Short mmCIF file of C-alpha atoms in Angstrom, two decimals:
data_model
loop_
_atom_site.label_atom_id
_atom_site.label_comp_id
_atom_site.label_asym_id
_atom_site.label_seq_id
_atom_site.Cartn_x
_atom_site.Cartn_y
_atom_site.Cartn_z
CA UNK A 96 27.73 -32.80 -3.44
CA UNK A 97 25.28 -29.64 -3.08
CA UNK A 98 28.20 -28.08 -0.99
CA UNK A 99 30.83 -28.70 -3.77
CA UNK A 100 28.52 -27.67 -5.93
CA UNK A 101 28.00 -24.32 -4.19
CA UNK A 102 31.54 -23.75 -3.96
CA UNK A 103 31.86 -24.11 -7.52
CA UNK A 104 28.82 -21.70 -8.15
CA UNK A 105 30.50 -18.92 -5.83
CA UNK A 106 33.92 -19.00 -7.82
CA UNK A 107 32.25 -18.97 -10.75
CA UNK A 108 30.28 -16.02 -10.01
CA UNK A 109 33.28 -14.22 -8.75
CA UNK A 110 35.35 -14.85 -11.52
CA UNK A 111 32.32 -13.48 -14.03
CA UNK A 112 32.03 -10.34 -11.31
CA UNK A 113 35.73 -9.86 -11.36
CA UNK A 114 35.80 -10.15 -15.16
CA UNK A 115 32.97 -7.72 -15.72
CA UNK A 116 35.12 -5.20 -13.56
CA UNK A 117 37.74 -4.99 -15.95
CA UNK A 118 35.71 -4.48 -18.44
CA UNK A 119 33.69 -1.69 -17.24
CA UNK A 120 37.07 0.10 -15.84
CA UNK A 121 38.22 0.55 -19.12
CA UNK A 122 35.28 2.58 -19.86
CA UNK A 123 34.33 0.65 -23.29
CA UNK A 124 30.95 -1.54 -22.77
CA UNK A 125 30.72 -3.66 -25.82
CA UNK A 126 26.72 -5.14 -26.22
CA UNK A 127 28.09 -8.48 -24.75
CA UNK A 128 29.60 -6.60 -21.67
CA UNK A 129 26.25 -4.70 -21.22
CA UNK A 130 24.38 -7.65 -21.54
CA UNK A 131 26.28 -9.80 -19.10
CA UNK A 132 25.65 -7.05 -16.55
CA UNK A 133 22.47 -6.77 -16.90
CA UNK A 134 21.82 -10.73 -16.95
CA UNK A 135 24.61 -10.86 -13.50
CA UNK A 136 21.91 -7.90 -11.64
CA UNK A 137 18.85 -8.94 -12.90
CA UNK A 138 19.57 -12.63 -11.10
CA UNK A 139 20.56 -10.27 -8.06
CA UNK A 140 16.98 -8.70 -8.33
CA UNK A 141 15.51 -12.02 -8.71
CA UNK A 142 17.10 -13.09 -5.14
CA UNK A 143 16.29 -9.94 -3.87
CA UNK A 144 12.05 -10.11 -4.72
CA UNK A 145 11.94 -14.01 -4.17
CA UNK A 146 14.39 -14.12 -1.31
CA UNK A 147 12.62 -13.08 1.37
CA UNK A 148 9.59 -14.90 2.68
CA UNK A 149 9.08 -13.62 6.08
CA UNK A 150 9.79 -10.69 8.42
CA UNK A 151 9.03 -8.25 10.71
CA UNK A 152 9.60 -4.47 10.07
CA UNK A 153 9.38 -1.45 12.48
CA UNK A 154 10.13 1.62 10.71
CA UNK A 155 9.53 5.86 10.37
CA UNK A 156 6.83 6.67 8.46
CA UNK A 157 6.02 9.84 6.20
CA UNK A 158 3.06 9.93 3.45
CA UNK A 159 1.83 13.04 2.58
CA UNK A 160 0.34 15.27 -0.38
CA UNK A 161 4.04 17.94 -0.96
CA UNK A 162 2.69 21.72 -0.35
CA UNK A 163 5.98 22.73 -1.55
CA UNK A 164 6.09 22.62 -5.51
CA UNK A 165 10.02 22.06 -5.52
CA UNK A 166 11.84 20.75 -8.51
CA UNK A 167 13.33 17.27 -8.90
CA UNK A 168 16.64 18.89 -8.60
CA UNK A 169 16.10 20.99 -5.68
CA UNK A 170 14.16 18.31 -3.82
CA UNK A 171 16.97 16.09 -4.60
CA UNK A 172 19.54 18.46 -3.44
CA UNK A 173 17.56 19.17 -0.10
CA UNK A 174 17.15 15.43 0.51
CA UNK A 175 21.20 14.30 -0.10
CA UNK A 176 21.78 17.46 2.39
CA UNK A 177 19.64 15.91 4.88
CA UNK A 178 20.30 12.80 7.25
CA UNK A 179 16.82 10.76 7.57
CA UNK A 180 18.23 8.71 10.56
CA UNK A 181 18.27 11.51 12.55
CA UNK A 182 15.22 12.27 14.00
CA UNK A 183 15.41 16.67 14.30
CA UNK A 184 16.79 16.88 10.44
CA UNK A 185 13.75 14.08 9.22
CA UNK A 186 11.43 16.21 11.26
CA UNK A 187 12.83 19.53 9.36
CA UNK A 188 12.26 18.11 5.90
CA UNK A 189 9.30 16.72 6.51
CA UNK A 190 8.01 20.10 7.80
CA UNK A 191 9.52 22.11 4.85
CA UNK A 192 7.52 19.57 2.33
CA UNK A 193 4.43 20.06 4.25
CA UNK A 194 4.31 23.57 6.57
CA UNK A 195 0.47 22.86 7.28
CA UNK A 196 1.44 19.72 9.50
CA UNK A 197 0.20 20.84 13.27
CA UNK A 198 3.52 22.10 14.98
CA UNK A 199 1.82 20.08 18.20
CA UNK A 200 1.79 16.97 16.82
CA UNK A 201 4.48 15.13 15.12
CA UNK A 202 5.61 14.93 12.22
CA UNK A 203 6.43 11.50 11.10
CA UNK A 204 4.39 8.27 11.93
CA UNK A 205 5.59 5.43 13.10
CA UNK A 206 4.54 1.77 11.29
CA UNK A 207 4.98 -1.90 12.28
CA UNK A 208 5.32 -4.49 9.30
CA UNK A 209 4.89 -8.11 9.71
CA UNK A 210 4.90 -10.50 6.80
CA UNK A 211 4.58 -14.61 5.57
CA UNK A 212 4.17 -15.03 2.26
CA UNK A 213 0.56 -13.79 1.46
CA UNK A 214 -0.23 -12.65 5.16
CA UNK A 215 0.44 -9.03 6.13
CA UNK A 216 -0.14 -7.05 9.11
CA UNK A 217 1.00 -3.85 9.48
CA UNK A 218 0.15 -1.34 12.43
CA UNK A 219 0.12 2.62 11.90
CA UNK A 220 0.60 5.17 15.36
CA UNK A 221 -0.01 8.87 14.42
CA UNK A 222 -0.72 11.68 17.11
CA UNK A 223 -4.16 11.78 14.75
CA UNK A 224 -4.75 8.50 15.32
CA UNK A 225 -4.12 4.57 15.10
CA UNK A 226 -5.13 1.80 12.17
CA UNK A 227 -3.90 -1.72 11.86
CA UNK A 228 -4.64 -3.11 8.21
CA UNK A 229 -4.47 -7.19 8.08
CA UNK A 230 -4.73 -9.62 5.13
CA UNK A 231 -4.36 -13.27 6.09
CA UNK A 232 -6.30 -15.77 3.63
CA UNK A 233 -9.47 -14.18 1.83
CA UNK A 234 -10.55 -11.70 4.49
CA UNK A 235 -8.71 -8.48 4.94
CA UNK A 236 -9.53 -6.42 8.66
CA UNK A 237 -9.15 -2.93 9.36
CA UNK A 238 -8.80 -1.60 12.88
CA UNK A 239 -9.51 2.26 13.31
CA UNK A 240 -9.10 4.05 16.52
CA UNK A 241 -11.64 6.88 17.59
CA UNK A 242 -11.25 7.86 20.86
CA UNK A 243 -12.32 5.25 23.32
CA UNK A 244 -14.30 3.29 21.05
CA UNK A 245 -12.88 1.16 17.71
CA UNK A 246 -14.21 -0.02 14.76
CA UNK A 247 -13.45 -3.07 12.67
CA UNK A 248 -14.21 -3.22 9.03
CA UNK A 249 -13.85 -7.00 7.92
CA UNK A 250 -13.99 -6.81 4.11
CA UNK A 251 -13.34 -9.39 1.62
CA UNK A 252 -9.51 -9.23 0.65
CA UNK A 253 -8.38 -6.79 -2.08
CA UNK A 254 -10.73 -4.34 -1.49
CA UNK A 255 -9.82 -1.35 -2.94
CA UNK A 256 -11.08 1.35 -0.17
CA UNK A 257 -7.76 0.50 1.97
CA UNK A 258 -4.42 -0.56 0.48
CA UNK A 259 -2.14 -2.58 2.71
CA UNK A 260 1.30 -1.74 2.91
CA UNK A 261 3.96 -4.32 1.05
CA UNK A 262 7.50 -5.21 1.21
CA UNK A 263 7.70 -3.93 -2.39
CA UNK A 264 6.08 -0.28 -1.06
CA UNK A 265 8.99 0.32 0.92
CA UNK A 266 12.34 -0.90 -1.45
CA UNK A 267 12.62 -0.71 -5.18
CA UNK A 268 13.35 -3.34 -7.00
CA UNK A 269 12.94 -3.84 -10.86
CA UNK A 270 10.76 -6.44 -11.90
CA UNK A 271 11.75 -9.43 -14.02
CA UNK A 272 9.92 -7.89 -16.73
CA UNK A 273 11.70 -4.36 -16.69
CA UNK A 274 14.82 -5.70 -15.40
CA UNK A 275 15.80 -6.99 -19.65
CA UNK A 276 14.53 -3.37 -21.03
CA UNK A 277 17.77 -1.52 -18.90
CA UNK A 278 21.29 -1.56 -20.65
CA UNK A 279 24.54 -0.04 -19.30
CA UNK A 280 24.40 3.74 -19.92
CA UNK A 281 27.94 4.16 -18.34
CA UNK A 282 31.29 3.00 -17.20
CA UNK A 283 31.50 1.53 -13.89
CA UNK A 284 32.26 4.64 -11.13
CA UNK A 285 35.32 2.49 -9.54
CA UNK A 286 35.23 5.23 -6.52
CA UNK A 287 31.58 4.15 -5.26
CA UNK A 288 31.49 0.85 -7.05
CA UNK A 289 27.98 2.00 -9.06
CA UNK A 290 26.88 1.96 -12.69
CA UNK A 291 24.27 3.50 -14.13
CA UNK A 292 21.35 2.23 -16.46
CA UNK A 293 18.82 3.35 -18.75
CA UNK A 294 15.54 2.08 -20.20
CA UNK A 295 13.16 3.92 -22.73
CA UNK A 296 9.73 2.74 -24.19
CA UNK A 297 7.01 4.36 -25.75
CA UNK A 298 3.32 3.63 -27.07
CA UNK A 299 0.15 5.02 -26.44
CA UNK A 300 1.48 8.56 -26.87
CA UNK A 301 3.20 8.61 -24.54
CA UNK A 302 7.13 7.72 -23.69
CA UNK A 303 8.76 6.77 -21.13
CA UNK A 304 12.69 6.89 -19.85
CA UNK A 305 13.86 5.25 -17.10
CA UNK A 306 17.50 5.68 -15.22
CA UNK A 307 19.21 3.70 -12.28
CA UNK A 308 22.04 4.04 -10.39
CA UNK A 309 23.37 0.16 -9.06
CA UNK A 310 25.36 -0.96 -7.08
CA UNK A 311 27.34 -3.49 -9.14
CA UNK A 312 28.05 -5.83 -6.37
CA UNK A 313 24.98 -6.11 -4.45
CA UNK A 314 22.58 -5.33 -6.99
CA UNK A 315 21.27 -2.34 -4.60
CA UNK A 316 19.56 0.31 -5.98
CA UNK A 317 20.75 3.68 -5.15
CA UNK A 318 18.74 6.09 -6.96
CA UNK A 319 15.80 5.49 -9.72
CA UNK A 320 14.47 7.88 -11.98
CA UNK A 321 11.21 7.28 -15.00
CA UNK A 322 10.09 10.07 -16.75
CA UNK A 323 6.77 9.84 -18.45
CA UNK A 324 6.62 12.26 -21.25
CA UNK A 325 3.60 13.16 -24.08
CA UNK A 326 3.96 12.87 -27.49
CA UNK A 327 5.26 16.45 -29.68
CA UNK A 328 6.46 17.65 -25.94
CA UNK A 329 9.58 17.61 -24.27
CA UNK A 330 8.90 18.17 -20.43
CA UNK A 331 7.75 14.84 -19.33
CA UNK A 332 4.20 15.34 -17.30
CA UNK A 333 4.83 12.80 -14.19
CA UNK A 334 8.27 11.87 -12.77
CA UNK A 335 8.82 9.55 -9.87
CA UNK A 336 11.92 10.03 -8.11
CA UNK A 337 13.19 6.96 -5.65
CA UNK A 338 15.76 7.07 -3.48
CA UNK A 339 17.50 4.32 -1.45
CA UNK A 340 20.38 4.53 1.38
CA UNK A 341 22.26 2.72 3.89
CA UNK A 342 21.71 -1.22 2.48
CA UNK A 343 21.43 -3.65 5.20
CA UNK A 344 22.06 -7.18 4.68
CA UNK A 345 18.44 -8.67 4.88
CA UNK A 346 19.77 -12.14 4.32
CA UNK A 347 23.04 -13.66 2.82
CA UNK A 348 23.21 -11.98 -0.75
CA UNK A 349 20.31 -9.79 -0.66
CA UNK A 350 20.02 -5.86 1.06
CA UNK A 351 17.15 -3.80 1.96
CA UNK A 352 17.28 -0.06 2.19
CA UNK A 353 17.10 1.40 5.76
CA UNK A 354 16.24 4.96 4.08
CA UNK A 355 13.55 4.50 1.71
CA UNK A 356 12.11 8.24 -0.25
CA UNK A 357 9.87 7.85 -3.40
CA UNK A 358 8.83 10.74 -4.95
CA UNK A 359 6.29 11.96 -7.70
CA UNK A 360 6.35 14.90 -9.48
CA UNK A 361 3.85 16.39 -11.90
CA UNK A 362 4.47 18.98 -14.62
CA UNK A 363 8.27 19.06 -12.84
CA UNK A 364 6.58 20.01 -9.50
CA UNK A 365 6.47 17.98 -6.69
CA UNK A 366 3.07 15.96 -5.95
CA UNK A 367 3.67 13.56 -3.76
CA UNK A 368 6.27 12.43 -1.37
CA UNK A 369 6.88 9.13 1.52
CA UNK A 370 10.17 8.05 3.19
CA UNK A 371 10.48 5.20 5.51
CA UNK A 372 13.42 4.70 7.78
CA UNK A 373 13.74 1.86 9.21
CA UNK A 374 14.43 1.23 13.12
CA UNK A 375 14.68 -2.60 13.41
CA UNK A 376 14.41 -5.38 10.92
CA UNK A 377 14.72 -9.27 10.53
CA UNK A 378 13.56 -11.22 7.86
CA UNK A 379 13.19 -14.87 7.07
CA UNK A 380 12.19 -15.70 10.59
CA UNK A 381 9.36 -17.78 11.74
CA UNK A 382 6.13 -15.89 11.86
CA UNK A 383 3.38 -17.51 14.18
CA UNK A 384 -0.24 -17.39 12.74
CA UNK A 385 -1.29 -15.39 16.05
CA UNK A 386 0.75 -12.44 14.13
CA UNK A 387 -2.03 -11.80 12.01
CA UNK A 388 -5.13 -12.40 14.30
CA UNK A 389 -7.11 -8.67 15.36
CA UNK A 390 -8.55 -8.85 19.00
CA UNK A 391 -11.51 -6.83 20.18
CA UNK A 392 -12.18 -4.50 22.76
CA UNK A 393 -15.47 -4.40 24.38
CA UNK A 394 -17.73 -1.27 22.88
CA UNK A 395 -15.88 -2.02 19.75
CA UNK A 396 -17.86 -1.36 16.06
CA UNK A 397 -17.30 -4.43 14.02
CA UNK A 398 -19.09 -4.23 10.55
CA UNK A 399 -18.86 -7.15 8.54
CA UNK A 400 -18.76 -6.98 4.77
CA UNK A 401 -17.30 -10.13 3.59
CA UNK A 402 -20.71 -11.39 2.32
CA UNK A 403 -22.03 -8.51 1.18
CA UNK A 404 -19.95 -5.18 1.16
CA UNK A 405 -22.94 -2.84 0.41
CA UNK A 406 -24.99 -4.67 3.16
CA UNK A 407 -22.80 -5.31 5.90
CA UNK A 408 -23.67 -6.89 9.82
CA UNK A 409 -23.23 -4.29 12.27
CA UNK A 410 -22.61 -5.23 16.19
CA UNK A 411 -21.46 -3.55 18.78
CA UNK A 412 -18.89 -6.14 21.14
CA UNK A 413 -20.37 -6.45 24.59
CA UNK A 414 -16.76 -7.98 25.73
CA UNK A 415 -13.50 -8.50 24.59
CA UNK A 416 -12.86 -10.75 22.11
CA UNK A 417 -9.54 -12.38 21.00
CA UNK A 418 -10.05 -12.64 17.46
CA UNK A 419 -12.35 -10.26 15.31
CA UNK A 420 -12.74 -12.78 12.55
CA UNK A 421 -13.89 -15.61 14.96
CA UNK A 422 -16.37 -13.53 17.26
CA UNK A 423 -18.12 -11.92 13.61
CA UNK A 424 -18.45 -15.70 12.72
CA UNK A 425 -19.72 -16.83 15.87
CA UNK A 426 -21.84 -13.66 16.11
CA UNK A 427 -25.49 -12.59 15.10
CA UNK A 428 -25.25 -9.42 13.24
CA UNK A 429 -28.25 -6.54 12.94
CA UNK A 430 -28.24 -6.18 8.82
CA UNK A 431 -29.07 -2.35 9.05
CA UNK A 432 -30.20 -2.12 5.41
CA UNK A 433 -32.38 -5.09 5.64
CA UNK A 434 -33.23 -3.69 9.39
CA UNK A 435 -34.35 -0.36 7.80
CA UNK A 436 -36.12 -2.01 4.60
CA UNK A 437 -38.50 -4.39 6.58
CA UNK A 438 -39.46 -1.47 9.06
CA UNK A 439 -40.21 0.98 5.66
CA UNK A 440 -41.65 -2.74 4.14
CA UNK A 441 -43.80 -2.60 7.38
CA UNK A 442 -45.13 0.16 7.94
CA UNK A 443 -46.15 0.46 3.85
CA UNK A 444 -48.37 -2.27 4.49
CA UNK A 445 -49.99 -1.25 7.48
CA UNK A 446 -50.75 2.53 5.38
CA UNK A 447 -51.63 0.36 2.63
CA UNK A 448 -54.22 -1.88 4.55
CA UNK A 449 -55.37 1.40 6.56
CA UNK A 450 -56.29 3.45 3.32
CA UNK A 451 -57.67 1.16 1.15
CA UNK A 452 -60.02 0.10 4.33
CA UNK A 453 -60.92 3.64 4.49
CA UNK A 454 -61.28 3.95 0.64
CA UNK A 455 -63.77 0.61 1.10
CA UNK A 456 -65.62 1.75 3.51
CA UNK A 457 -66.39 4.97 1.91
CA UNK A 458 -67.21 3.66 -1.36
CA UNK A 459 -70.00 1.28 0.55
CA UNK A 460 -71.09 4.33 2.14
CA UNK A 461 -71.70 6.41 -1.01
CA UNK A 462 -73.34 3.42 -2.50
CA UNK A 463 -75.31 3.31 0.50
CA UNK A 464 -76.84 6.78 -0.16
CA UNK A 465 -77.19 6.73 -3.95
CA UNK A 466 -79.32 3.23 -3.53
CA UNK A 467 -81.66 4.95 -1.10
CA UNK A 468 -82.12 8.05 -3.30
CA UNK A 469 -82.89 6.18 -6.26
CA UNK A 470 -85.20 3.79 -3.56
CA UNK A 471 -87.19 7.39 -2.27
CA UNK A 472 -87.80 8.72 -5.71
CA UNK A 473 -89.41 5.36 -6.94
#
């Protein structure tokens, strides 16, 4: 029965897919033909958020502050004239974005993403250094590098001093909420098989106008575009700019971008700038809970602020451990603040006692000598 029923779901999609091309070939979208494409991609979306539960991700990383104030349009032209997969032309653009980067070291990082529902690990390798960031139930670990020695920050999840990386920080896909505000801006472009939609809002003084480029059989997202603009002007003040290339099939009926470039500008300059390119990929595998564990090195820093962030344990590991959370647990921590506050608490008290003896003694001295003045003149 479920298979039957299946079968009958997949014609039935086909048929409304099919019939939906015909209608946007003409080039007349009528407000039912808009919204039956937006209702067919927004359930596309949906599959394409909810449908993936698990994975592991290796992939090129760039994040960086632009030093070049290009324009949208002649950052987009430079991008769709460069190949990303190729690792000479990514290290060229990345270079012309940024000419301070250190010719010795390289130019693009390189980031390991593993994910089960709310668990995430994900693993950063720079020339300038290595950090693993790891959520996995209410604790969140961060692993810094410094030379020989680590340190491990174990912080109550959500803490806002380091943001772990998510599936959603390296695709774009509208939300359920956003995905009702588009409607079909365009005919269908039968040569590349994409249509283009727009949103606009405004409130708060403020408006805002969004444009996509999708693919209408996938639901992939080839190019997004939200301008934010103030009320009485007419340049908008931020832009982000996303880009997304060569879909891969994730899992049946939903694709994930191996080229991945999001891109803020402000005042029409460019801000801010990250691409991701992905190496390898799987998704909706099993994911063992060992994934997320952090092991320890002996010498390693581990400062523990789960209880108390502005108070943390400090220790220093005298071996290796296998797993940071366990051996903080398991461990007796030196509480530096509450080291530091009994030693001042101390010593005030033996200053305290030490003068006001002093002050005592003086005081019975003086009354000492006055009594035996009074005592000679009598």
């Amino acid at each position: 029965m479920n298979f039957r029923f299946l079968c009958l779901r997949c014609i039935a999609v086909i048929l409304i897919v099919n019939q939906l091309l015909n209608v946007l070939e003409d080039g007349e979208v009528s407000a039912q033909s808009s919204s039956d494409v937006i209702d067919l991609l927004a359930e596309k979306w949906e599959r394409q958020r909810l449908g993936l539960a698990s994975g592991e991700l290796t992939f090129f990383s760039f994040v960086q502050q632009a030093e070049l104030p290009l324009s949208d349009t002649a950052f987009l032209s430079a991008l769709m004239a460069t190949d990303l997969s190729d690792s000479k032309e990514r290290d060229k653009f990345a270079r012309m974005l940024v000419p301070s980067l250190n010719p010795e070291h390289a130019s693009v990082g390189e980031t390991k993403l593993v994910f089960r529902g709310d668990s995430v690990f994900t693993s950063d390798s720079h020339d300038v250094g290595d950090r693993t960031v790891v959520q996995v139930g209410v604790d969140q670990i961060v692993k810094r590098e410094y030379g020989s020695r680590d340190q491990v920050d174990l912080l109550p999840r959500g803490n806002a001093g380091f943001k772990q990386l998510k599936l959603d920080d390296i695709r774009y896909v509208p939300s359920q909420g956003n995905a009702s505000n588009f409607r079909v801006a365009d005919s269908l472009d039968t040569s590349t098989g994409a249509i283009t939609l727009e949103a606009s809002s405004s409130g708060r003084g403020r408006s805002t106008h969004a444009i996509l480029l999708a693919d209408i059989e996938t639901g992939f997202i080839r190019q997004f575009r939200a301008d934010i603009t103030r009320t009485g002007q007419s340049a908008p003040f931020f832009t982000r700019l996303v880009v997304q290339q060569r879909p891969l099939e994730a899992s049946p009926g939903i694709v994930f971008p191996s080229i991945f470039v999001d891109a803020r500008f402000r005042n029409s300059e460019l801000d801010f700038v990250q691409f991701r390119v992905v190496q390898n990929a799987a998704f909706n595998l099993p994911i063992e809970e060992s994934a997320f564990v952090v092991p320890l090195k002996a010498g390693s820093v581990v400062v523990n602020q789960r209880e108390d962030i502005n108070n943390p344990g400090v220790v220093v590991a005298k071996t290796d451990a296998d797993d940071s959370l366990r051996f903080a647990d398991e461990t007796e921590m030196r509480n530096t603040a509450t080291s530091e506050t009994i030693k001042e608490s101390s010593s005030g008290r033996f200053y305290f006692l030490v003068t006001t003896f002093v002050m005592l003694v003086a005081l019975m001295m003086a009354w000492f000598f006055l009594s035996k003045r009074e005592g000679d003149k009598h």
